[in-house]
Each structure stands twice: as C-alpha cells, then as structure tokens.
Short mmCIF file of C-alpha atoms in Angstrom, two decimals:
data_model
loop_
_atom_site.label_atom_id
_atom_site.label_comp_id
_atom_site.label_asym_id
_atom_site.label_seq_id
_atom_site.Cartn_x
_atom_site.Cartn_y
_atom_site.Cartn_z
CA MET A 12 69.93 35.45 110.44
CA TYR A 13 68.13 38.68 110.16
CA GLU A 14 68.86 41.33 107.58
CA ARG A 15 71.65 43.72 108.64
CA ALA A 16 70.39 47.30 109.37
CA CYS A 17 71.34 50.22 107.14
CA CYS A 18 72.19 52.60 110.00
CA VAL A 19 74.52 50.55 112.16
CA ALA A 20 77.41 53.05 111.95
CA MET A 21 75.31 56.22 111.74
CA TYR A 22 75.01 58.67 114.61
CA LYS A 23 71.43 58.61 115.99
CA ARG A 24 68.94 58.53 113.06
CA ALA A 25 70.52 60.79 110.43
CA CYS A 26 70.17 58.34 107.55
CA CYS A 27 66.78 57.14 108.72
CA THR A 28 65.43 60.69 108.93
CA ALA A 29 66.30 61.27 105.28
CA MET A 30 64.05 58.34 104.34
CA TYR A 31 61.01 60.20 105.69
CA LYS A 32 61.83 63.77 104.69
CA SER A 33 59.37 63.72 101.84
CA GLN A 34 56.52 63.25 104.30
CA THR A 35 54.74 66.26 105.85
CA VAL A 36 54.57 66.80 109.64
CA LEU A 37 52.07 69.68 109.44
CA SER A 38 50.07 71.01 106.51
CA ASP A 39 52.17 74.18 106.28
CA VAL A 40 55.56 72.54 106.86
CA GLN A 41 56.93 70.77 103.79
CA GLU A 42 60.36 69.41 104.82
CA SER A 43 63.30 69.80 107.22
CA LEU A 44 62.47 67.10 109.75
CA VAL A 45 64.70 67.04 112.82
CA VAL A 46 65.02 63.92 114.95
CA SER A 47 64.72 64.48 118.68
CA VAL A 48 67.83 63.54 120.63
CA ALA A 49 65.87 63.13 123.84
CA GLU A 50 65.56 59.68 125.32
CA GLN A 51 61.84 59.24 124.71
CA ALA A 52 59.71 56.44 126.08
CA LYS A 53 59.84 54.67 122.70
CA PRO A 54 63.54 54.77 121.71
CA CYS A 55 62.90 52.73 118.56
CA ALA A 56 60.24 55.06 117.15
CA LEU A 57 61.04 57.86 114.71
CA VAL A 58 60.05 60.98 116.67
CA CYS A 59 60.55 64.32 114.93
CA MET A 60 60.04 68.01 115.56
CA ALA A 61 59.11 70.41 112.75
CA GLU A 62 61.32 73.42 112.40
CA GLY A 63 59.72 76.45 114.00
CA TYR A 64 57.58 74.35 116.38
CA ASN A 65 58.15 73.15 119.94
CA PHE A 66 56.37 69.81 120.00
CA TYR A 67 57.20 66.32 118.76
CA THR A 68 55.31 64.02 116.45
CA GLU A 69 55.78 60.29 115.93
CA ARG A 70 56.36 59.62 112.25
CA VAL A 71 57.14 55.89 112.34
CA SER A 72 56.51 53.44 115.18
CA LYS A 73 59.47 51.28 114.19
CA VAL A 74 62.77 52.57 112.82
CA ILE A 75 64.86 50.44 110.49
CA ASP A 76 66.43 47.44 112.19
CA GLY A 77 69.98 48.08 113.29
CA THR A 78 69.40 51.74 114.25
CA ARG A 79 70.99 52.75 117.57
CA CYS A 80 68.46 53.25 120.35
CA TYR A 81 70.52 56.03 121.96
CA PRO A 82 73.44 58.09 120.68
CA ASP A 83 75.59 57.26 123.73
CA LYS A 84 74.81 53.55 124.13
CA PRO A 85 75.49 50.49 121.93
CA HIS A 86 71.86 49.29 122.19
CA ILE A 87 70.23 48.44 118.82
CA CYS A 88 66.62 48.53 117.59
CA ILE A 89 65.23 45.26 116.21
CA ASN A 90 61.58 45.10 115.12
CA GLY A 91 60.76 48.20 117.17
CA GLU A 92 62.43 46.91 120.35
CA CYS A 93 65.70 48.08 121.92
CA LYS A 94 68.06 45.12 122.18
CA VAL A 95 71.01 45.00 124.59
CA PRO A 96 74.31 44.09 122.90
CA ILE A 97 76.59 41.38 124.17
CA VAL A 98 78.96 42.68 126.85
CA ASP A 99 80.91 39.49 127.44
CA SER A 100 80.64 35.77 126.72
CA ALA A 101 79.24 35.04 130.19
CA ASP A 102 76.26 37.25 129.47
CA ALA A 103 75.67 35.47 126.20
CA THR A 104 75.72 32.03 127.86
CA LYS A 105 73.63 33.05 130.85
CA PHE A 106 70.81 34.83 129.08
CA TYR A 107 70.80 33.27 125.62
CA HIS A 108 67.85 30.98 126.39
CA TYR A 109 65.69 33.87 127.67
CA PHE A 110 66.10 36.39 124.86
CA GLN A 111 68.25 36.96 121.88
CA PHE A 112 71.17 39.37 121.95
CA VAL A 113 72.37 41.58 119.12
CA GLY A 114 76.02 41.49 118.18
CA CYS A 115 78.06 44.57 117.44
CA ASP A 116 77.79 43.60 113.77
CA GLY A 117 74.02 44.26 113.89
CA TYR A 118 72.85 40.63 113.65
CA LEU A 119 70.44 38.99 116.03
CA GLY A 120 72.01 36.06 117.75
CA SER A 121 75.51 37.24 116.89
CA ARG A 122 78.00 36.92 119.72
CA LYS A 123 80.40 39.55 118.43
CA LYS A 124 81.13 42.43 120.82
CA GLU A 125 83.23 45.59 120.86
CA ASP A 126 86.64 45.52 122.54
CA VAL A 127 88.09 48.36 124.62
CA CYS A 128 89.12 50.01 121.36
CA ARG A 129 85.49 49.99 120.16
CA VAL A 130 86.44 47.57 117.39
CA CYS A 131 83.74 44.98 116.68
CA ASP A 132 85.03 41.49 117.53
CA GLY A 133 88.46 43.06 118.22
CA ASP A 134 91.26 41.78 120.43
CA ASN A 135 92.14 45.06 122.26
CA SER A 136 95.36 45.33 120.26
CA THR A 137 94.54 48.41 118.18
CA CYS A 138 94.58 50.90 121.05
CA LYS A 139 96.40 51.75 124.24
CA THR A 140 95.06 53.07 127.52
CA VAL A 141 96.37 56.48 128.51
CA SER A 142 95.81 57.44 132.14
CA GLY A 143 97.21 59.70 134.80
CA ILE A 144 96.57 61.95 137.78
CA PHE A 145 96.92 65.70 137.51
CA ASP A 146 97.68 67.03 140.97
CA LYS A 147 99.93 70.00 140.30
CA PRO A 148 99.25 73.01 142.58
CA LEU A 149 97.71 75.89 140.60
CA PRO A 150 96.51 79.39 141.50
CA ASN A 151 92.83 79.87 142.29
CA GLY A 152 90.34 82.11 140.55
CA ALA A 153 91.00 81.06 136.95
CA TYR A 154 90.57 78.27 134.40
CA GLN A 155 93.59 75.95 134.34
CA GLU A 156 94.39 73.30 131.73
CA VAL A 157 94.41 69.70 132.94
CA VAL A 158 94.85 67.43 129.89
CA THR A 159 94.11 67.32 126.17
CA ILE A 160 91.98 64.43 124.93
CA PRO A 161 93.12 63.63 121.36
CA LYS A 162 90.88 63.03 118.39
CA GLY A 163 89.75 59.39 118.14
CA ALA A 164 89.78 58.72 121.90
CA VAL A 165 87.25 56.19 123.23
CA TYR A 166 86.00 55.31 126.70
CA VAL A 167 86.93 58.73 128.06
CA GLN A 168 86.76 59.07 131.84
CA ILE A 169 87.64 62.29 133.71
CA SER A 170 86.94 62.62 137.44
CA GLU A 171 87.95 64.61 140.48
CA ALA A 172 89.90 62.62 143.05
CA SER A 173 87.75 64.00 145.90
CA PHE A 174 85.02 66.45 146.71
CA SER A 175 85.90 70.14 146.09
CA THR A 176 84.39 73.45 145.12
CA ASN A 177 86.21 73.29 141.78
CA TYR A 178 84.46 72.50 138.48
CA LEU A 179 85.52 70.45 135.47
CA ALA A 180 85.14 72.21 132.10
CA LEU A 181 85.51 71.15 128.47
CA LYS A 182 86.51 73.19 125.41
CA ASP A 183 88.09 72.79 121.99
CA VAL A 184 91.61 73.86 121.03
CA LYS A 185 90.23 77.20 119.76
CA ASP A 186 88.93 78.07 123.25
CA LYS A 187 85.26 77.41 122.48
CA TYR A 188 83.73 76.01 125.68
CA TYR A 189 81.19 73.20 125.60
CA ILE A 190 80.72 72.57 129.34
CA ASN A 191 81.02 75.04 132.25
CA GLY A 192 82.55 77.83 130.18
CA ASP A 193 82.57 81.61 130.60
CA TRP A 194 82.26 81.33 134.39
CA THR A 195 78.84 79.70 134.01
CA ILE A 196 78.17 76.34 135.69
CA ASP A 197 75.93 73.93 133.74
CA TRP A 198 73.47 71.49 135.29
CA PRO A 199 74.68 67.86 135.18
CA ARG A 200 73.33 66.34 131.99
CA LYS A 201 74.33 64.98 128.58
CA PHE A 202 76.21 67.18 126.08
CA THR A 203 76.67 66.36 122.40
CA VAL A 204 80.33 67.27 121.79
CA ALA A 205 82.88 66.29 119.13
CA GLY A 206 80.76 63.56 117.54
CA THR A 207 79.93 61.80 120.80
CA VAL A 208 77.93 62.36 123.98
CA PHE A 209 79.59 63.49 127.21
CA HIS A 210 77.87 62.71 130.49
CA TYR A 211 78.54 65.45 133.04
CA LYS A 212 77.87 64.16 136.56
CA LEU A 213 78.43 65.33 140.12
CA SER A 214 79.13 62.10 142.00
CA GLY A 215 79.23 61.83 145.79
CA GLN A 216 78.68 65.22 147.34
CA ARG A 217 80.04 67.24 144.44
CA ALA A 218 83.02 65.53 142.79
CA GLY A 219 82.77 66.17 139.06
CA VAL A 220 82.82 63.41 136.42
CA LEU A 221 83.00 63.57 132.60
CA GLN A 222 82.38 60.37 130.60
CA ALA A 223 82.08 59.66 126.88
CA LEU A 224 81.91 56.50 124.82
CA GLY A 225 83.65 58.08 121.85
CA PRO A 226 85.31 58.18 119.47
CA THR A 227 85.91 61.96 119.62
CA SER A 228 85.98 63.76 116.28
CA GLU A 229 88.39 66.52 117.42
CA ASP A 230 90.95 67.33 120.11
CA LEU A 231 89.31 68.40 123.38
CA VAL A 232 90.90 70.25 126.30
CA VAL A 233 89.85 69.39 129.85
CA MET A 234 89.96 72.49 132.06
CA MET A 235 89.46 73.06 135.78
CA LEU A 236 87.80 76.19 137.18
CA LEU A 237 89.73 76.47 140.42
CA GLN A 238 88.03 78.02 143.44
CA GLU A 239 90.29 76.23 145.90
CA GLY A 240 93.46 74.17 145.73
CA ASN A 241 93.75 71.36 143.18
CA ARG A 242 92.86 68.09 144.93
CA GLY A 243 93.73 65.96 141.92
CA ILE A 244 92.13 65.05 138.59
CA GLN A 245 92.12 61.44 137.34
CA TYR A 246 91.89 60.89 133.60
CA GLN A 247 91.83 57.83 131.36
CA TYR A 248 91.03 57.15 127.71
CA ASN A 249 91.85 54.56 125.06
CA LEU A 250 93.60 55.78 121.94
CA PRO A 251 93.95 53.93 118.64
CA ILE A 252 97.54 53.26 117.63
CA ASN A 253 99.16 52.99 114.24
CA THR A 254 101.47 50.02 114.53
CA SER A 255 103.27 50.99 111.34
CA SER A 256 104.41 54.38 112.76
CA THR A 257 104.49 53.73 116.55
CA LEU A 258 107.27 51.37 117.68
CA HIS A 259 106.77 51.89 121.44
CA ASP A 260 103.95 51.35 123.89
CA ILE A 261 102.30 54.77 124.26
CA SER A 262 100.50 53.62 127.43
CA LEU A 263 103.87 53.71 129.21
CA TYR A 264 104.32 57.45 128.65
CA THR A 265 102.34 60.50 129.55
CA TRP A 266 102.58 64.27 129.66
CA ARG A 267 103.52 65.86 132.97
CA HIS A 268 104.21 69.45 133.93
CA SER A 269 107.67 70.26 135.22
CA PRO A 270 108.36 72.07 138.52
CA TRP A 271 107.91 75.82 138.38
CA PHE A 272 110.78 77.69 136.78
CA PRO A 273 112.12 80.79 138.61
CA CYS A 274 109.99 83.93 138.31
CA THR A 275 110.71 85.89 135.14
CA LYS A 276 110.86 89.17 137.12
CA SER A 277 112.06 90.16 140.57
CA CYS A 278 109.25 92.72 140.86
CA SER A 279 106.33 94.25 138.90
CA THR A 280 104.48 90.95 138.34
CA GLY A 281 106.49 88.26 136.64
CA LYS A 282 105.50 84.76 135.55
CA LEU A 283 106.16 81.30 136.88
CA ILE A 284 106.17 78.75 134.06
CA SER A 285 105.69 75.00 134.27
CA LYS A 286 106.48 73.33 130.95
CA ALA A 287 104.75 70.21 129.65
CA GLU A 288 107.20 67.32 129.26
CA CYS A 289 106.87 63.70 128.24
CA VAL A 290 107.81 61.25 131.03
CA ASN A 291 108.04 57.51 131.55
CA LYS A 292 105.28 56.45 133.95
CA SER A 293 107.37 53.80 135.66
CA ASP A 294 110.32 55.93 136.79
CA GLY A 295 109.26 59.53 136.00
CA ARG A 296 112.18 60.07 133.60
CA THR A 297 111.77 62.83 131.04
CA VAL A 298 111.92 61.43 127.51
CA ASN A 299 111.62 62.82 124.01
CA ASP A 300 108.20 64.28 123.21
CA THR A 301 107.72 61.75 120.39
CA TYR A 302 107.12 59.01 122.99
CA CYS A 303 103.87 60.71 124.03
CA HIS A 304 102.62 60.96 120.45
CA PRO A 305 99.78 60.93 119.46
CA GLN A 306 98.70 62.36 122.84
CA PRO A 307 98.41 66.14 122.27
CA ARG A 308 100.96 68.17 124.14
CA PRO A 309 99.17 70.25 126.83
CA ARG A 310 99.86 73.95 127.21
CA ASP A 311 102.46 75.21 129.64
CA HIS A 312 101.09 76.34 133.01
CA MET A 313 101.67 79.93 134.08
CA LYS A 314 100.95 81.97 137.18
CA GLN A 315 101.90 85.40 138.42
CA CYS A 316 104.70 86.07 140.89
CA ASN A 317 106.54 88.98 142.56
CA GLN A 318 103.64 91.37 142.19
CA GLN A 319 105.16 94.12 144.33
CA ALA A 320 106.25 97.42 142.75
CA CYS A 321 109.89 97.83 141.73
CA PRO A 322 112.10 100.47 143.42
CA PRO A 323 112.53 103.68 141.39
CA GLU A 324 115.40 103.51 138.92
CA TRP A 325 116.81 105.47 136.02
CA SER A 326 115.12 104.74 132.72
CA VAL A 327 117.32 105.49 129.73
CA GLY A 328 115.95 106.22 126.26
CA GLU A 329 117.65 105.67 122.93
CA TRP A 330 120.28 108.13 121.71
CA LEU A 331 118.92 110.58 119.17
CA GLU A 332 120.77 111.24 115.93
CA CYS A 333 123.91 113.38 116.00
CA SER A 334 123.22 117.09 115.64
CA ARG A 335 125.49 117.10 112.57
CA THR A 336 125.98 114.79 109.65
CA CYS A 337 129.77 115.31 109.70
CA GLY A 338 132.40 116.82 111.94
CA GLU A 339 131.83 117.28 115.66
CA GLY A 340 128.27 117.30 116.97
CA VAL A 341 126.16 116.46 120.00
CA ARG A 342 123.53 113.78 120.58
CA THR A 343 121.04 113.56 123.43
CA ARG A 344 118.72 111.05 125.07
CA LEU A 345 115.95 111.05 127.65
CA VAL A 346 116.82 109.91 131.18
CA ALA A 347 114.01 109.82 133.75
CA CYS A 348 113.44 108.40 137.21
CA VAL A 349 110.75 105.73 136.73
CA GLN A 350 109.01 103.29 139.05
CA VAL A 351 107.25 100.22 137.63
CA GLY A 352 104.16 99.28 139.63
CA GLY A 353 102.86 95.84 140.37
CA ASP A 354 100.48 96.10 137.43
CA GLY A 355 103.34 96.98 135.07
CA GLU A 356 102.41 100.66 134.80
CA ARG A 357 105.45 102.96 134.50
CA VAL A 358 105.19 106.15 136.58
CA VAL A 359 107.74 108.97 136.35
CA GLN A 360 109.03 110.00 139.79
CA ASP A 361 110.98 113.02 141.01
CA GLU A 362 114.69 112.62 140.31
CA SER A 363 115.37 112.77 144.05
CA GLU A 364 113.76 109.30 144.33
CA CYS A 365 116.60 107.82 142.26
CA GLU A 366 120.27 107.77 143.15
CA LYS A 367 121.67 111.02 141.76
CA GLY A 368 125.27 109.89 141.53
CA SER A 369 124.31 107.05 139.22
CA LYS A 370 122.22 109.10 136.76
CA PRO A 371 123.35 108.24 133.23
CA PRO A 372 124.43 111.16 131.01
CA THR A 373 121.79 112.81 128.86
CA GLN A 374 124.26 114.28 126.33
CA GLU A 375 127.51 113.30 124.68
CA ASP A 376 129.75 114.43 121.85
CA CYS A 377 129.57 112.63 118.56
CA LEU A 378 132.51 112.83 116.13
CA LEU A 379 131.78 111.84 112.58
CA GLN A 380 133.92 112.00 109.45
CA ARG A 381 135.43 115.36 108.47
CA CYS A 382 133.04 117.55 106.53
CA PRO A 383 134.06 117.98 102.85
CA ALA A 384 135.02 121.32 101.27
CA ILE A 385 132.31 122.91 99.14
CA TRP A 386 131.68 126.30 97.51
CA HIS A 387 129.28 128.40 99.53
CA THR A 388 127.43 131.28 97.84
CA PHE A 389 125.78 134.32 99.44
CA GLU A 390 122.75 136.20 98.17
CA TRP A 391 122.96 138.23 94.95
CA SER A 392 123.18 142.01 95.33
CA GLU A 393 120.64 144.36 93.73
CA CYS A 394 121.03 144.94 90.00
CA ALA A 395 122.94 148.18 89.27
CA PRO A 396 121.89 150.49 87.72
CA SER A 397 118.26 150.26 88.71
CA CYS A 398 117.12 150.18 85.07
CA GLY A 399 118.53 149.06 81.81
CA PRO A 400 121.46 146.61 81.41
CA GLY A 401 123.50 146.22 84.58
CA GLU A 402 125.35 143.81 86.81
CA ARG A 403 124.85 142.11 90.16
CA THR A 404 127.42 140.42 92.38
CA ARG A 405 127.67 137.94 95.24
CA ARG A 406 130.27 136.44 97.54
CA VAL A 407 131.57 132.95 96.75
CA VAL A 408 133.74 131.33 99.43
CA CYS A 409 135.13 127.85 100.16
CA MET A 410 133.74 126.34 103.40
CA THR A 411 133.12 123.01 105.09
CA SER A 412 129.77 121.44 104.18
CA ASP A 413 128.38 122.19 107.66
CA SER A 414 129.17 125.93 107.08
CA ASP A 415 131.28 125.88 110.23
CA SER A 416 134.74 126.85 108.89
CA TYR A 417 136.18 128.89 106.02
CA LEU A 418 138.75 127.04 103.91
CA ASP A 419 141.34 127.98 101.35
CA GLU A 420 139.85 128.04 97.87
CA ARG A 421 142.42 125.50 96.74
CA GLN A 422 140.70 122.83 98.85
CA CYS A 423 137.44 123.36 96.96
CA GLU A 424 139.32 123.37 93.66
CA GLU A 425 140.98 120.06 94.60
CA SER A 426 137.57 118.49 95.20
CA GLY A 427 136.76 119.03 91.53
CA GLU A 428 133.79 121.35 92.08
CA VAL A 429 133.47 124.27 89.66
CA LYS A 430 133.45 127.62 91.43
CA PRO A 431 130.08 129.36 90.98
CA ALA A 432 130.02 132.76 89.23
CA ALA A 433 130.44 135.83 91.43
CA ARG A 434 129.17 138.32 88.79
CA GLN A 435 126.16 138.24 86.54
CA THR A 436 124.60 140.60 84.01
CA CYS A 437 121.08 141.71 84.73
CA VAL A 438 118.26 144.01 83.63
CA SER A 439 116.01 145.29 86.39
CA ARG A 440 113.59 147.13 84.15
CA ARG A 441 113.43 149.27 81.00
CA CYS A 442 114.74 152.82 81.54
CA PRO A 443 112.39 155.81 80.98
CA PRO A 444 113.27 158.50 78.30
CA PRO A 445 115.39 161.63 79.23
CA GLN A 446 113.39 164.11 81.25
CA TRP A 447 113.85 167.43 83.10
CA ARG A 448 113.97 167.18 86.89
CA LYS A 449 112.87 170.32 88.79
CA GLY A 450 113.92 171.34 92.28
CA GLU A 451 111.88 173.25 94.81
CA TRP A 452 111.54 177.08 94.45
CA GLY A 453 113.82 179.09 96.74
CA GLN A 454 112.84 182.09 98.89
CA CYS A 455 111.80 185.41 97.36
CA SER A 456 114.78 187.79 96.90
CA VAL A 457 113.04 190.55 98.93
CA SER A 458 111.06 190.39 102.11
CA CYS A 459 108.71 193.20 101.08
CA GLY A 460 107.38 193.98 97.71
CA SER A 461 108.37 192.55 94.29
CA GLY A 462 111.40 190.25 93.86
CA THR A 463 112.52 186.96 92.22
CA GLN A 464 112.68 183.19 93.07
CA GLU A 465 115.11 180.57 91.71
CA ARG A 466 115.17 176.74 91.45
CA THR A 467 117.40 174.01 90.01
CA VAL A 468 116.48 172.45 86.67
CA GLN A 469 118.51 169.36 85.58
CA CYS A 470 118.29 166.87 82.74
CA GLN A 471 117.97 163.20 83.93
CA SER A 472 119.06 160.73 81.27
CA PHE A 473 119.88 156.97 81.86
CA SER A 474 120.98 156.54 78.26
CA GLY A 475 123.09 159.74 77.95
CA ASP A 476 120.76 161.40 75.45
CA PRO A 477 120.06 165.17 76.05
CA CYS A 478 116.70 166.52 77.17
CA ASP A 479 114.62 168.65 74.78
CA PRO A 480 115.56 172.34 75.42
CA ALA A 481 112.12 173.48 74.36
CA LEU A 482 110.63 171.58 77.28
CA ARG A 483 113.05 172.99 79.86
CA PRO A 484 111.06 174.45 82.79
CA PRO A 485 111.96 178.05 83.93
CA ALA A 486 114.61 178.37 86.61
CA VAL A 487 113.62 182.01 87.71
CA ARG A 488 110.26 183.66 88.36
CA GLU A 489 108.94 186.88 89.90
CA CYS A 490 107.66 186.92 93.43
CA GLN A 491 105.71 189.32 95.67
CA SER A 492 106.33 189.48 99.40
CA MET A 493 103.79 190.92 101.78
CA CYS A 494 104.94 193.99 103.74
CA SER A 495 104.13 194.95 107.36
CA ASP A 496 102.43 198.36 108.22
CA GLU A 497 105.69 199.98 109.26
CA GLU A 498 107.47 198.76 106.17
CA GLU A 499 104.58 200.03 104.03
CA ILE A 500 104.81 203.54 105.61
CA GLU A 501 108.55 203.65 105.07
CA SER A 502 108.17 202.61 101.49
CA ASN A 503 105.66 205.53 100.80
CA CYS A 504 107.45 208.21 102.91
CA GLU A 505 109.57 210.50 100.66
CA ASP A 506 110.31 214.17 99.93
CA LYS A 507 108.02 215.37 97.17
CA PHE A 508 109.59 216.86 94.12
CA LYS A 509 113.03 216.80 95.77
CA VAL A 510 112.42 220.26 97.21
CA ALA A 511 115.52 221.87 98.64
CA TYR A 512 113.87 223.56 101.57
CA CYS A 513 112.93 220.35 103.41
CA PRO A 514 115.99 220.54 105.66
CA LEU A 515 114.99 224.10 106.52
CA VAL A 516 111.48 222.87 107.34
CA PHE A 517 113.02 220.40 109.77
CA ASN A 518 115.43 222.93 111.27
CA PHE A 519 112.76 225.55 111.83
CA GLY A 520 110.30 223.09 113.31
CA TYR A 521 107.65 223.10 110.62
CA CYS A 522 107.48 219.29 110.38
CA GLU A 523 104.48 219.27 112.68
CA ARG A 524 102.45 220.94 110.10
CA PRO A 525 100.55 218.51 107.88
CA TYR A 526 101.57 220.17 104.65
CA PHE A 527 105.23 219.96 105.37
CA GLN A 528 104.81 216.43 106.77
CA THR A 529 103.55 215.36 103.37
CA MET A 530 105.96 217.35 101.28
CA CYS A 531 109.06 216.54 103.42
CA CYS A 532 108.06 213.13 104.94
CA GLN A 533 111.45 211.51 104.56
CA THR A 534 113.39 214.46 106.00
CA CYS A 535 111.01 214.98 108.86
CA THR A 536 111.08 211.23 109.65
CA LYS A 537 114.81 210.80 109.43
CA GLY A 538 115.26 214.01 111.40
CA GLY A 539 113.88 212.20 114.41
CA ALA A 540 110.14 212.82 114.34
CA PRO A 541 107.94 209.99 113.07
CA PRO A 542 105.17 210.87 110.65
CA SER A 543 102.51 210.30 113.29
CA MET A 544 104.26 212.37 115.92
CA PRO A 545 105.45 216.01 115.59
CA ALA A 546 109.14 216.61 115.69
CA THR A 547 110.60 218.76 118.43
CA SER A 548 109.91 222.47 117.63
CA VAL A 549 112.76 224.82 117.12
CA ARG A 550 111.90 228.21 118.51
CA LYS A 551 113.13 231.41 116.99
CA GLY A 552 115.49 233.55 118.98
#
C-alpha cells in the first residue's frame, strides 16, 4: 500500500502551494504564489503564476501523491500521473489487470468509492435526493426565482426542460450574482462558486444546464432570466440528512408555489402573489413547512396586475386639531379630487371630475369640555401724575379661559384663584423744582405810538412749594406801534398856543394861508379842509 497523500480533502492545491511558498518564481518576486486553476496539459504538476504577472511557471513536475488532479473531478495524482477513481465494482473487476485504480480513501489499489452522498465507502443512507420541475407561468422581462440549493448539496443538476430564449442564472441569498447576472450573459464555462465548480453548458440548441459536484458551502438561488414563457426547469440535488433531527423522508416533499392570489388592487398596478408552500410529491397535498426542511424556502413569486389608472375619487386628509382647546370650536381637513395613475402617481383633478354630491365635508364643529373661569387683566394705565409718586390702574374681569365670555366674579373666586390687583403705586420720574411758567405777550394797547403789552406769569410746582418771587418774570412791558402817514399827520396837527382866534380864521376863510394852516391846523382840518387842501373861502359881504 502506498503512503496516503496529505491533500486528499483539500480544494485544488492550497496545502501543496504552501509547501513551495518559500521558493522564488522570479528574482524580484519573493512570495505569494498562486496555483493556476486552469486544466493544464500536466494536471499533476505544480504550475503557478506570480502576482503581478500574466504567465505561468512550473515549480514542481510532480505534486504530492493524493492531490486532486482537477477541482471538479475525483481524479487523484499518484507519482505525477492522474489516476481515475473507482466508479463501481464492475469497473474495478474489468480493468484491474490493466492498471491500478485509486480508491476514494487515496490508496492505490483500494476499491473504496464515493456514494451518491459523496461519502467514501458510504451506503447512500446519509442523504436524500431532492428533485422537481418548476413550470409555473411567470411574467417576461425580469429575473424570476426557481429554487434555492441549500448549503451542503452534492451532485447538483439544473436544466431547462426544452430549448428556449431564457437563461439560467445563479446568485447567493444576498443577491450577488455568480452566473448570468446584471442582464449580462456569460459564455458557457466553469465557475468556481460556493466551494465547488459549476459547469454552465448550453446543451442541444440552447437549453441551459448547471452542474456541480459539490458540496456547496452556502445557500445558492437558481434564477431564470425570462425572455419568453417558462417552458419548465428540472432540478435535482442530494442533501445530507441528520437522522437524529429528521424523522421523515425529505425526498418525499418539496417546495411548490401556490396558485396566484387575487390582485391586491383593482387599479393603479397591484400585485399577484404566489406563496411558496411545502407539498407531498405523491399527492400534491400541502403540509407543514418543517417537512421540507432543510431545503431552503424559496421566495414568494410576484407580478404586476391591473395596471390601468383608477377613476377620480375624493381623497380625504386627516382632521386638523380643533381651533380651540376648550368650548366650541371648528376643525378642518383637506378634501381633493384625485386620480391615481397606473404608475401609482397621484394627480389632483378638477372637482367636477368627482361626484359632487358625495364630496366629504371639509369642516365640522368640535365641542370640547367647558372652558374654566379665570381672571383676565387688561393693560395698565399711564402713571398719574406724570412725575413723582403716583398710581396706575387696570381692569380685572372674570372670563372663560378662551376669552370668549364674561363671567360673574364669584365663579373665578370659587375656582380658588386670587384676583389680581387693579391698582398699583408707581413713580414715572423725579419731578423738577418749582418754576415760573410764562405765557405769550398780548397785543400792544395802542395801534399807533407808545402803549403797553401784558402776559400771564404762573408758578408751576409739582410738590406744592412756592416759586421764588425774585425770579418772577414781568407781566407788563411798554410797546411801540408803527403809525401810518395819515395817523402821523393827525397826531401832529394841533392849534398852536391855544389861540382863540382860530375859529375866526376858519370862518373868514384864512385857512388857506400857510401861516394860519400851521397855527390853526386842528381847527382848519376839523372845519372841513384838510391840511393839504385849502378850505372853502368865505367872502366878505
């Protein structure tokens, strides 16, 4: 018997690579060797690529015995050659004399092989086969969930039932796509996903196939990018079972989507929902979800329905708060004619588009508890007098708290509130000392010449003390009025020396003579002849 290899259970050459990390690929690259995952011509040689470079270099011609030749096949390297493992006992008997096989335990000549559960020398009892056909009609133009492959699944096989223009896709439960995601179609090839290798193939004309040996290291969601109707998806995988916790045969149960429930809306784009339910494969009965455990429950299917716009209708807002906190008030709300479009957008329409007779009220009375009685005070009056100690007043009345009604003061007194003061002492400012206040001067006593003027003089005292008499301003003063020419002549026209013959001068007509005009001015003027004009002559005889 040959020595058992160190890397039997390791993925590709991870442990073997570490053995040669100390060696240098290039002179300027010291470590970080990466094993190529490509299927090279020498699958049992250690072929590496230095980080930062795009070419391979063969480090060792023979990897350690027991290393897998390929990540997705059970073939094993022995002495630098890729050995085919035993598939069944017939193969072992038929070809044993030609070359030696390698058992699943890593020994040459061993006849041990993996069962359908991928257990070496197992009896197929540690797993169950889960299979089904997903043929539910789904809307086109979107990714739709088909089935969830649970963690630990082996011998995974997903395939389209017939040729179509649809595409299989694969993602994790956090919506990270590995194959055919983001509306991008990948070329058929191998993909390293969830600790295993998935083979993506297009069999026949274009029917898609996904295969993996497993086991998967995480839950995976199989999706379908629908470009036409669903023609059916066949799926099958083997899942390990825990006999201590599972008392039923999980291969007899599977997840199935229910018929579509009624649309959630009659208009404006509702949703049709198809719920995932656990069913018995033999009769299609719906059973408790625990029977499908540990198969992950797939997501519910949804599609849009009733995408037409809704007819206009009254949209009613919430009532606003009452206009008062007590007593009778009014509250309002917004009522508008609104039409909801197929895309869910709400558009306000003219009220004539809605039925007027059915318009809900926009206002209503609101009656709360009776408002309590409180003292209500008005503004203080000005302080009187304007200086020195004084008093100011205000009105104090009993009213309801909303200031709507006057009440009897007894109601406020019964409430226990103390009535606020209606009077209050005050000092506006300090009063000035007693002082004389003078009025305006009156008119001159004469209109021409010298006369007198008078004015009022009063003592102003806020404290009652008398004013100083020595400082009293005069109440009378002399005045001089300007005279007109005529008034000036009359004031200077008089009889000189009170002569007694002036009347005779007037009677005998001598007033026209300048001498007598000067000596008897007043008599000649009053007699009818002005000083500038001669009086009428009186002729003798």
